[in-house]
Amino acid sequence: MKILIAADTYAPDVNGASYFAQRLAAGLATEHEVHVLAPSRSHHSTSAQATGGVTEHRVRSLPVLVRRGFRICPPAGLQRRVRAVLRTVRPDVVHVQSHFLVGRAVLRAARALGIPVVATNHFMPENLLHYVPGGAAVRRRAHQWAWRDAAGVLALADVVTSPTPFAAALAESAGVPGPVLPISCGLDLDRFAPGRDGARFRRRYGLPSVPVLASVGRLDPEKNVHELIEALALVRARSDLHLLVVGDGSERTRLEALAAERGVAGAVTFTGVLSDAELPEAYAAADFFGMAGTAELQSLVTLEAMATGLPVLGVDAGALPHLVHHGRTGWLYRHGDVEELAERLTALLDDPASARRMGRRARAVAAEHDLGATLSAFVGLYDACLRSRTADQPRRDVLVPT
């Protein structure tokens, strides 16, 4: 099968949607011909390049000033470029990863050319609303508009998926035509596994010989990493604990200042963004995992931590309760309640045996999200879309390059 994946964020972007698109492309490429259409890293479109069995088609892009490292493809000429790629590649099916500029251009072109389209929604307005100027009323209207816009674009797809039942129900309630199918983003259970040696990572980053709470992800407002620092300060009044913060973003300077203000700067290690090779070692170097983000449609990093056998301290919001089973794979706490978070951390520190049991259960839950199952689910969905489009086969003659 020839598959084209369209993504508004892709390598080297650091975020869950980008990682999912990369893993999906690489996994499918072992048995299928896979093409990716995504923003370039410059103002120029690039010729197709084979990378790890995946052929990339990069479209000229511009940097987004309010989101460091993120780029968008300007609308001028985008539709023409997208249509040219589709005519050249002649994919059997298109898998769109967002409703933004690249995604909507590909959706419209594929619909016009009679190509079946699967769309996966990774979008929650909450991940972007903190960039919107104005008060609560302005942000409320922006939230409503954002979902209307997403629903209107995603309605062009043959079928829409989202990573969890929570994410699927949220999209449907916001107006995305259903049924929206929950299909996990999946993860490589061999790469993230218990028993890895984290000693080398601890030495490399100078982590002390005390329990370590890890946080992995973008350091942006909706991730609420400040709650972990606040809780750390409370816990260290009676117990040794070190916080490992992996990632980078707009909040890093503020978080470093907060750690100093709370007197725990020496108990927090900021690594910045890690390489793919280092990331599994970072989880292995930790004893617990903390996730305070309130806008998670699945949370790949939480899955990775659980696959490594770490109990999770997670905020009771978004899709996290699907993974963090309260009292079994970790503990949930109320957003903003750092005292409760500190109490849950202290409970894990005081009962290592219970923490280990939670870690084993966490691994079992993560095992239900094996990437192989995700790939099989999407291939089955692609096949179903192709079968349902049999009557439209004559329309494929418009794909002949001109």
PDB file of N, CA and C in Angstrom, residues 2 57 80-91 113 115 395-402:
ATOM      1  N   LYS A   2       0.444   2.272  -0.705  1.00  0.00           N
ATOM      2  CA  LYS A   2       1.180   3.529  -0.741  1.00  0.00           C
ATOM      3  C   LYS A   2       0.446   4.540   0.136  1.00  0.00           C
ATOM      4  N   HIS A  57       8.577  14.940   1.750  1.00  0.00           N
ATOM      5  CA  HIS A  57       8.302  16.061   0.865  1.00  0.00           C
ATOM      6  C   HIS A  57       8.124  17.280   1.762  1.00  0.00           C
ATOM      7  N   ARG A  80      -1.274  24.544  -4.259  1.00  0.00           N
ATOM      8  CA  ARG A  80      -0.681  24.102  -5.513  1.00  0.00           C
ATOM      9  C   ARG A  80       0.429  23.080  -5.268  1.00  0.00           C
ATOM     10  N   ARG A  81       1.273  23.352  -4.281  1.00  0.00           N
ATOM     11  CA  ARG A  81       2.372  22.450  -3.955  1.00  0.00           C
ATOM     12  C   ARG A  81       1.849  21.095  -3.464  1.00  0.00           C
ATOM     13  N   VAL A  82       0.841  21.138  -2.611  1.00  0.00           N
ATOM     14  CA  VAL A  82       0.260  19.905  -2.077  1.00  0.00           C
ATOM     15  C   VAL A  82      -0.338  19.066  -3.195  1.00  0.00           C
ATOM     16  N   ARG A  83      -1.079  19.717  -4.070  1.00  0.00           N
ATOM     17  CA  ARG A  83      -1.695  18.966  -5.168  1.00  0.00           C
ATOM     18  C   ARG A  83      -0.625  18.342  -6.069  1.00  0.00           C
ATOM     19  N   ALA A  84       0.474  19.063  -6.287  1.00  0.00           N
ATOM     20  CA  ALA A  84       1.551  18.529  -7.115  1.00  0.00           C
ATOM     21  C   ALA A  84       2.159  17.288  -6.479  1.00  0.00           C
ATOM     22  N   VAL A  85       2.349  17.317  -5.155  1.00  0.00           N
ATOM     23  CA  VAL A  85       2.902  16.146  -4.457  1.00  0.00           C
ATOM     24  C   VAL A  85       1.946  14.963  -4.582  1.00  0.00           C
ATOM     25  N   LEU A  86       0.658  15.194  -4.381  1.00  0.00           N
ATOM     26  CA  LEU A  86      -0.304  14.096  -4.464  1.00  0.00           C
ATOM     27  C   LEU A  86      -0.357  13.525  -5.870  1.00  0.00           C
ATOM     28  N   ARG A  87      -0.266  14.374  -6.877  1.00  0.00           N
ATOM     29  CA  ARG A  87      -0.289  13.885  -8.256  1.00  0.00           C
ATOM     30  C   ARG A  87       0.953  13.050  -8.562  1.00  0.00           C
ATOM     31  N   THR A  88       2.087  13.440  -7.978  1.00  0.00           N
ATOM     32  CA  THR A  88       3.326  12.720  -8.219  1.00  0.00           C
ATOM     33  C   THR A  88       3.373  11.390  -7.456  1.00  0.00           C
ATOM     34  N   VAL A  89       3.002  11.435  -6.183  1.00  0.00           N
ATOM     35  CA  VAL A  89       3.074  10.243  -5.334  1.00  0.00           C
ATOM     36  C   VAL A  89       1.980   9.236  -5.676  1.00  0.00           C
ATOM     37  N   ARG A  90       0.776   9.736  -5.977  1.00  0.00           N
ATOM     38  CA  ARG A  90      -0.377   8.883  -6.265  1.00  0.00           C
ATOM     39  C   ARG A  90      -0.638   7.914  -5.101  1.00  0.00           C
ATOM     40  N   PRO A  91      -0.853   8.425  -3.895  1.00  0.00           N
ATOM     41  CA  PRO A  91      -1.056   7.522  -2.747  1.00  0.00           C
ATOM     42  C   PRO A  91      -2.392   6.799  -2.813  1.00  0.00           C
ATOM     43  N   LEU A 113      -9.285  14.979  -5.384  1.00  0.00           N
ATOM     44  CA  LEU A 113      -8.688  13.960  -6.241  1.00  0.00           C
ATOM     45  C   LEU A 113      -9.239  12.562  -5.980  1.00  0.00           C
ATOM     46  N   ILE A 115      -9.037  10.690  -3.197  1.00  0.00           N
ATOM     47  CA  ILE A 115      -8.172   9.818  -2.392  1.00  0.00           C
ATOM     48  C   ILE A 115      -8.775   9.664  -0.996  1.00  0.00           C
ATOM     49  N   ARG A 395     -12.341   8.046 -10.462  1.00  0.00           N
ATOM     50  CA  ARG A 395     -11.888   9.400 -10.204  1.00  0.00           C
ATOM     51  C   ARG A 395     -10.378   9.459 -10.049  1.00  0.00           C
ATOM     52  N   ARG A 396      -9.699   8.318  -9.897  1.00  0.00           N
ATOM     53  CA  ARG A 396      -8.257   8.309  -9.709  1.00  0.00           C
ATOM     54  C   ARG A 396      -7.518   8.787 -10.966  1.00  0.00           C
ATOM     55  N   ASP A 397      -8.226   8.858 -12.135  1.00  0.00           N
ATOM     56  CA  ASP A 397      -7.524   9.292 -13.333  1.00  0.00           C
ATOM     57  C   ASP A 397      -7.058  10.736 -13.241  1.00  0.00           C
ATOM     58  N   VAL A 398      -7.614  11.503 -12.290  1.00  0.00           N
ATOM     59  CA  VAL A 398      -7.177  12.892 -12.130  1.00  0.00           C
ATOM     60  C   VAL A 398      -5.815  12.953 -11.464  1.00  0.00           C
ATOM     61  N   LEU A 399      -5.301  11.820 -10.969  1.00  0.00           N
ATOM     62  CA  LEU A 399      -4.002  11.820 -10.324  1.00  0.00           C
ATOM     63  C   LEU A 399      -2.845  11.763 -11.317  1.00  0.00           C
ATOM     64  N   VAL A 400      -3.131  11.570 -12.597  1.00  0.00           N
ATOM     65  CA  VAL A 400      -2.065  11.509 -13.594  1.00  0.00           C
ATOM     66  C   VAL A 400      -1.337  12.852 -13.617  1.00  0.00           C
ATOM     67  N   PRO A 401       0.001  12.862 -13.378  1.00  0.00           N
ATOM     68  CA  PRO A 401       0.735  14.124 -13.356  1.00  0.00           C
ATOM     69  C   PRO A 401       0.582  14.905 -14.649  1.00  0.00           C
ATOM     70  N   THR A 402       0.533  16.211 -14.533  1.00  0.00           N
ATOM     71  CA  THR A 402       0.412  17.061 -15.733  1.00  0.00           C
ATOM     72  C   THR A 402       1.728  17.789 -15.955  1.00  0.00           C
TER      73      THR A 402
END
